[in-house]
mmCIF file of C-alpha atoms in Angstrom:
data_model
loop_
_atom_site.group_PDB
_atom_site.id
_atom_site.type_symbol
_atom_site.label_atom_id
_atom_site.label_comp_id
_atom_site.label_asym_id
_atom_site.label_seq_id
_atom_site.Cartn_x
_atom_site.Cartn_y
_atom_site.Cartn_z
ATOM 1 C CA UNK Z 1 -0.042 -0.052 -0.004
ATOM 2 C CA UNK Z 2 1.043 3.582 -0.575
ATOM 3 C CA UNK Z 3 2.372 5.583 2.467
ATOM 4 C CA UNK Z 4 3.977 8.894 2.745
ATOM 5 C CA UNK Z 5 5.745 10.089 5.733
ATOM 6 C CA UNK Z 6 6.602 13.408 6.900
ATOM 7 C CA UNK Z 7 8.453 12.917 10.128
ATOM 8 C CA UNK Z 8 8.827 16.648 10.722
ATOM 9 C CA UNK Z 9 5.553 17.940 12.338
ATOM 10 C CA UNK Z 10 6.632 21.463 12.976
ATOM 11 C CA UNK Z 11 10.045 23.258 11.924
ATOM 12 C CA UNK Z 12 10.753 26.869 13.076
ATOM 13 C CA UNK Z 13 13.764 28.918 11.467
ATOM 14 C CA UNK Z 14 15.008 32.307 11.347
ATOM 15 C CA UNK Z 15 14.725 34.243 8.099
ATOM 16 C CA UNK Z 16 17.416 33.783 5.501
ATOM 17 C CA UNK Z 17 18.073 30.115 6.996
ATOM 18 C CA UNK Z 18 18.024 27.348 4.568
ATOM 19 C CA UNK Z 19 15.646 24.432 5.701
ATOM 20 C CA UNK Z 20 14.698 21.020 4.242
ATOM 21 C CA UNK Z 21 11.598 19.209 4.577
ATOM 22 C CA UNK Z 22 11.933 15.488 4.507
ATOM 23 C CA UNK Z 23 9.561 13.215 2.748
ATOM 24 C CA UNK Z 24 9.761 9.222 2.625
ATOM 25 C CA UNK Z 25 7.224 7.337 0.632
ATOM 26 C CA UNK Z 26 6.286 3.756 0.246
ATOM 27 C CA UNK Z 27 4.935 2.024 -2.910
ATOM 28 C CA UNK Z 28 4.875 -1.062 -4.658
ATOM 29 C CA UNK Z 29 4.471 0.614 -8.222
ATOM 30 C CA UNK Z 30 7.241 1.340 -10.441
ATOM 31 C CA UNK Z 31 5.283 4.070 -11.913
ATOM 32 C CA UNK Z 32 4.311 6.716 -9.761
ATOM 33 C CA UNK Z 33 4.232 10.569 -9.217
ATOM 34 C CA UNK Z 34 5.391 12.605 -6.210
ATOM 35 C CA UNK Z 35 4.309 16.009 -5.479
ATOM 36 C CA UNK Z 36 4.618 18.844 -2.998
ATOM 37 C CA UNK Z 37 1.918 21.227 -2.105
ATOM 38 C CA UNK Z 38 2.007 24.347 -0.101
ATOM 39 C CA UNK Z 39 -0.794 25.511 2.566
ATOM 40 C CA UNK Z 40 -0.356 29.125 3.393
ATOM 41 C CA UNK Z 41 -2.273 30.410 6.634
ATOM 42 C CA UNK Z 42 -4.989 31.545 4.152
ATOM 43 C CA UNK Z 43 -5.911 27.784 3.764
ATOM 44 C CA UNK Z 44 -5.637 27.052 0.046
ATOM 45 C CA UNK Z 45 -3.586 24.248 -1.536
ATOM 46 C CA UNK Z 46 -1.096 25.367 -3.889
ATOM 47 C CA UNK Z 47 0.707 22.986 -6.197
ATOM 48 C CA UNK Z 48 4.357 23.364 -6.215
ATOM 49 C CA UNK Z 49 6.058 20.440 -8.226
ATOM 50 C CA UNK Z 50 5.540 16.972 -9.621
ATOM 51 C CA UNK Z 51 8.189 14.517 -10.114
ATOM 52 C CA UNK Z 52 7.506 10.959 -12.140
ATOM 53 C CA UNK Z 53 9.554 7.971 -10.812
ATOM 54 C CA UNK Z 54 11.520 7.807 -13.977
ATOM 55 C CA UNK Z 55 12.912 11.229 -13.429
ATOM 56 C CA UNK Z 56 15.501 11.287 -10.812
ATOM 57 C CA UNK Z 57 16.870 14.587 -11.766
ATOM 58 C CA UNK Z 58 16.869 17.318 -8.982
ATOM 59 C CA UNK Z 59 15.066 20.605 -9.816
ATOM 60 C CA UNK Z 60 15.458 24.084 -8.594
ATOM 61 C CA UNK Z 61 12.992 26.772 -8.833
ATOM 62 C CA UNK Z 62 14.206 30.180 -7.379
ATOM 63 C CA UNK Z 63 14.837 29.559 -3.817
ATOM 64 C CA UNK Z 64 13.176 26.044 -3.903
ATOM 65 C CA UNK Z 65 14.704 22.806 -4.703
ATOM 66 C CA UNK Z 66 13.814 19.164 -4.622
ATOM 67 C CA UNK Z 67 15.976 16.198 -4.133
ATOM 68 C CA UNK Z 68 14.602 13.046 -5.498
ATOM 69 C CA UNK Z 69 16.245 9.571 -4.444
ATOM 70 C CA UNK Z 70 14.639 6.405 -5.494
ATOM 71 C CA UNK Z 71 17.335 4.337 -3.611
ATOM 72 C CA UNK Z 72 16.142 5.986 -0.291
ATOM 73 C CA UNK Z 73 12.440 6.529 -1.255
ATOM 74 C CA UNK Z 74 12.819 10.042 -0.489
ATOM 75 C CA UNK Z 75 11.647 13.454 -2.098
ATOM 76 C CA UNK Z 76 13.117 16.081 0.094
ATOM 77 C CA UNK Z 77 12.231 19.783 -0.189
ATOM 78 C CA UNK Z 78 14.721 22.567 0.471
ATOM 79 C CA UNK Z 79 13.979 26.139 0.804
ATOM 80 C CA UNK Z 80 17.244 28.410 0.588
ATOM 81 C CA UNK Z 81 17.385 31.758 2.240
ATOM 82 C CA UNK Z 82 13.910 31.229 3.623
ATOM 83 C CA UNK Z 83 11.391 34.237 4.018
ATOM 84 C CA UNK Z 84 8.407 34.896 6.343
ATOM 85 C CA UNK Z 85 6.223 34.437 3.257
ATOM 86 C CA UNK Z 86 7.401 30.959 3.271
ATOM 87 C CA UNK Z 87 5.584 30.231 6.488
ATOM 88 C CA UNK Z 88 2.926 27.416 5.558
ATOM 89 C CA UNK Z 89 2.104 23.619 6.008
ATOM 90 C CA UNK Z 90 3.687 21.766 3.381
ATOM 91 C CA UNK Z 91 2.400 18.561 2.150
ATOM 92 C CA UNK Z 92 4.248 15.611 0.180
ATOM 93 C CA UNK Z 93 1.958 13.445 -1.778
ATOM 94 C CA UNK Z 94 2.071 10.375 -3.837
ATOM 95 C CA UNK Z 95 -0.075 8.903 -6.566
ATOM 96 C CA UNK Z 96 0.411 5.635 -8.391
ATOM 97 C CA UNK Z 97 -0.415 4.871 -11.895
ATOM 98 C CA UNK Z 98 -2.338 1.574 -12.710
ATOM 99 C CA UNK Z 99 -5.827 3.498 -12.846
ATOM 100 C CA UNK Z 100 -5.909 4.913 -9.421
ATOM 101 C CA UNK Z 101 -4.230 8.377 -9.759
ATOM 102 C CA UNK Z 102 -5.467 9.142 -6.256
ATOM 103 C CA UNK Z 103 -3.387 11.387 -4.077
ATOM 104 C CA UNK Z 104 -1.877 9.660 -0.737
ATOM 105 C CA UNK Z 105 -0.791 12.679 1.559
ATOM 106 C CA UNK Z 106 1.794 12.931 4.227
ATOM 107 C CA UNK Z 107 0.431 14.500 7.349
ATOM 108 C CA UNK Z 108 2.393 17.857 6.538
ATOM 109 C CA UNK Z 109 5.060 19.870 7.992
ATOM 110 C CA UNK Z 110 4.214 23.276 9.385
ATOM 111 C CA UNK Z 111 7.174 25.662 8.660
ATOM 112 C CA UNK Z 112 7.279 28.838 10.657
ATOM 113 C CA UNK Z 113 9.950 31.434 9.543
ATOM 114 C CA UNK Z 114 10.612 34.076 12.053
ATOM 115 C CA UNK Z 115 11.686 37.576 11.148
ATOM 116 C CA UNK J 1 -9.460 32.071 -16.472
ATOM 117 C CA UNK J 2 -10.524 28.371 -15.869
ATOM 118 C CA UNK J 3 -10.824 27.621 -12.072
ATOM 119 C CA UNK J 4 -12.187 25.289 -9.507
ATOM 120 C CA UNK J 5 -14.760 26.798 -7.009
ATOM 121 C CA UNK J 6 -16.457 25.342 -3.787
ATOM 122 C CA UNK J 7 -19.510 26.445 -2.177
ATOM 123 C CA UNK J 8 -20.350 27.491 0.524
ATOM 124 C CA UNK J 9 -16.791 28.606 2.099
ATOM 125 C CA UNK J 10 -18.113 28.123 5.684
ATOM 126 C CA UNK J 11 -21.130 26.146 6.730
ATOM 127 C CA UNK J 12 -22.559 25.464 10.364
ATOM 128 C CA UNK J 13 -25.065 22.822 10.505
ATOM 129 C CA UNK J 14 -26.574 20.518 13.159
ATOM 130 C CA UNK J 15 -26.185 16.742 13.808
ATOM 131 C CA UNK J 16 -28.536 14.755 11.605
ATOM 132 C CA UNK J 17 -29.108 17.175 8.843
ATOM 133 C CA UNK J 18 -28.293 16.603 5.245
ATOM 134 C CA UNK J 19 -25.581 18.847 3.928
ATOM 135 C CA UNK J 20 -24.291 19.199 0.421
ATOM 136 C CA UNK J 21 -21.187 20.955 -0.462
ATOM 137 C CA UNK J 22 -20.529 21.999 -3.984
ATOM 138 C CA UNK J 23 -17.518 21.673 -6.277
ATOM 139 C CA UNK J 24 -17.446 23.345 -9.843
ATOM 140 C CA UNK J 25 -14.502 23.357 -12.136
ATOM 141 C CA UNK J 26 -14.234 24.912 -15.656
ATOM 142 C CA UNK J 27 -11.249 23.189 -16.650
ATOM 143 C CA UNK J 28 -13.137 20.166 -18.433
ATOM 144 C CA UNK J 29 -11.149 17.955 -16.491
ATOM 145 C CA UNK J 30 -12.668 14.290 -16.208
ATOM 146 C CA UNK J 31 -11.261 13.379 -12.838
ATOM 147 C CA UNK J 32 -12.544 14.954 -9.653
ATOM 148 C CA UNK J 33 -11.880 14.249 -6.045
ATOM 149 C CA UNK J 34 -13.071 15.102 -2.476
ATOM 150 C CA UNK J 35 -10.726 15.202 0.420
ATOM 151 C CA UNK J 36 -11.235 16.148 4.049
ATOM 152 C CA UNK J 37 -8.396 17.626 6.052
ATOM 153 C CA UNK J 38 -8.159 17.344 9.752
ATOM 154 C CA UNK J 39 -5.300 17.952 12.265
ATOM 155 C CA UNK J 40 -2.942 15.166 12.779
ATOM 156 C CA UNK J 41 -4.272 13.466 9.543
ATOM 157 C CA UNK J 42 -3.506 15.430 6.705
ATOM 158 C CA UNK J 43 -5.768 15.220 3.689
ATOM 159 C CA UNK J 44 -7.781 11.923 3.385
ATOM 160 C CA UNK J 45 -9.682 10.807 0.123
ATOM 161 C CA UNK J 46 -13.463 10.615 0.490
ATOM 162 C CA UNK J 47 -14.811 9.887 -3.094
ATOM 163 C CA UNK J 48 -13.607 10.342 -6.271
ATOM 164 C CA UNK J 49 -14.782 10.296 -10.041
ATOM 165 C CA UNK J 50 -13.298 9.589 -13.307
ATOM 166 C CA UNK J 51 -15.898 11.025 -15.415
ATOM 167 C CA UNK J 52 -19.769 11.379 -15.677
ATOM 168 C CA UNK J 53 -22.011 8.682 -14.003
ATOM 169 C CA UNK J 54 -18.672 7.589 -12.350
ATOM 170 C CA UNK J 55 -18.266 7.515 -8.683
ATOM 171 C CA UNK J 56 -15.784 5.585 -6.255
ATOM 172 C CA UNK J 57 -15.197 5.337 -2.631
ATOM 173 C CA UNK J 58 -12.159 6.536 -1.006
ATOM 174 C CA UNK J 59 -10.599 5.909 2.282
ATOM 175 C CA UNK J 60 -12.924 7.509 4.483
ATOM 176 C CA UNK J 61 -16.213 7.373 2.540
ATOM 177 C CA UNK J 62 -18.734 6.233 5.275
ATOM 178 C CA UNK J 63 -21.593 8.940 5.676
ATOM 179 C CA UNK J 64 -20.700 10.617 2.457
ATOM 180 C CA UNK J 65 -21.917 10.483 -1.118
ATOM 181 C CA UNK J 66 -21.251 11.872 -4.477
ATOM 182 C CA UNK J 67 -22.975 12.068 -7.817
ATOM 183 C CA UNK J 68 -21.503 13.030 -11.285
ATOM 184 C CA UNK J 69 -24.205 14.156 -13.859
ATOM 185 C CA UNK J 70 -21.991 16.459 -15.634
ATOM 186 C CA UNK J 71 -18.156 16.858 -16.277
ATOM 187 C CA UNK J 72 -18.122 20.210 -14.165
ATOM 188 C CA UNK J 73 -19.690 19.316 -10.919
ATOM 189 C CA UNK J 74 -19.190 16.776 -8.185
ATOM 190 C CA UNK J 75 -21.374 17.612 -5.159
ATOM 191 C CA UNK J 76 -20.638 16.201 -1.865
ATOM 192 C CA UNK J 77 -23.286 14.954 0.170
ATOM 193 C CA UNK J 78 -23.375 14.339 4.044
ATOM 194 C CA UNK J 79 -26.365 12.116 4.391
ATOM 195 C CA UNK J 80 -26.976 12.852 8.111
ATOM 196 C CA UNK J 81 -24.307 15.107 9.525
ATOM 197 C CA UNK J 82 -22.168 13.924 12.570
ATOM 198 C CA UNK J 83 -19.969 15.942 14.798
ATOM 199 C CA UNK J 84 -16.934 13.757 13.537
ATOM 200 C CA UNK J 85 -17.550 15.206 9.933
ATOM 201 C CA UNK J 86 -16.627 18.662 11.435
ATOM 202 C CA UNK J 87 -13.683 19.211 8.913
ATOM 203 C CA UNK J 88 -12.188 21.394 6.065
ATOM 204 C CA UNK J 89 -13.362 19.667 2.762
ATOM 205 C CA UNK J 90 -11.062 20.209 -0.266
ATOM 206 C CA UNK J 91 -12.409 19.460 -3.887
ATOM 207 C CA UNK J 92 -9.640 18.933 -6.493
ATOM 208 C CA UNK J 93 -9.658 17.901 -10.341
ATOM 209 C CA UNK J 94 -7.007 16.358 -12.297
ATOM 210 C CA UNK J 95 -5.431 17.687 -15.437
ATOM 211 C CA UNK J 96 -4.629 14.509 -17.311
ATOM 212 C CA UNK J 97 -1.952 15.747 -19.337
ATOM 213 C CA UNK J 98 -0.019 17.326 -16.380
ATOM 214 C CA UNK J 99 -0.720 14.296 -14.163
ATOM 215 C CA UNK J 100 -1.439 16.942 -11.478
ATOM 216 C CA UNK J 101 -4.631 17.816 -9.064
ATOM 217 C CA UNK J 102 -5.635 21.211 -8.602
ATOM 218 C CA UNK J 103 -7.530 22.139 -5.425
ATOM 219 C CA UNK J 104 -10.592 24.432 -4.759
ATOM 220 C CA UNK J 105 -10.270 26.985 -1.797
ATOM 221 C CA UNK J 106 -11.845 24.287 0.645
ATOM 222 C CA UNK J 107 -15.091 24.479 2.806
ATOM 223 C CA UNK J 108 -14.949 24.689 6.653
ATOM 224 C CA UNK J 109 -17.939 22.748 7.997
ATOM 225 C CA UNK J 110 -18.786 22.668 11.574
ATOM 226 C CA UNK J 111 -21.646 20.240 12.746
ATOM 227 C CA UNK J 112 -22.967 21.022 16.091
#
């Protein structure tokens, strides 16, 4: 069965610090997708990134970067030079192919960036 | 711009009442989903649909139902609201080409 674990429940950093949010997943499928979503205090869920299981290239988008390692079943998210606006709950999620395409979410990591 | 909307955004109801939460998307996506978000549980799948007249149960479907009569809408009905159904409900639709679900703004439901 699919499972996503975000072991860090809450993280607090000071502005400009780098922070890494961990995500470990379990799946029996060889084809799957991994996602990160951001939920700011306003409550909406904002899509950040999707990664398919065949693409282990790391990705960078501005201050955000993602490290996908199939060998450790991890898809970690790093924010460089964090800002107060990065304060949010971040969810890692997994969907399997094979007809389901449902998302299984981790329980989220609440990031607080203090000025 | 195409979008996904939910209504109402906030709802207070009483135990035992029937409640329907609306979800409407204008992307013409075939796949639609309902999740609930609770502290300590993250988001959990309630029901989903792959197209008109298709509905499927998710992880926490007891006490909920959906119907899909057109592509744009997937209303979620709580047959007899219970206090355990107090939650934030999110609707999502899936862009098949991008393999990505996009979420509505959420409905905050309080069952007294």
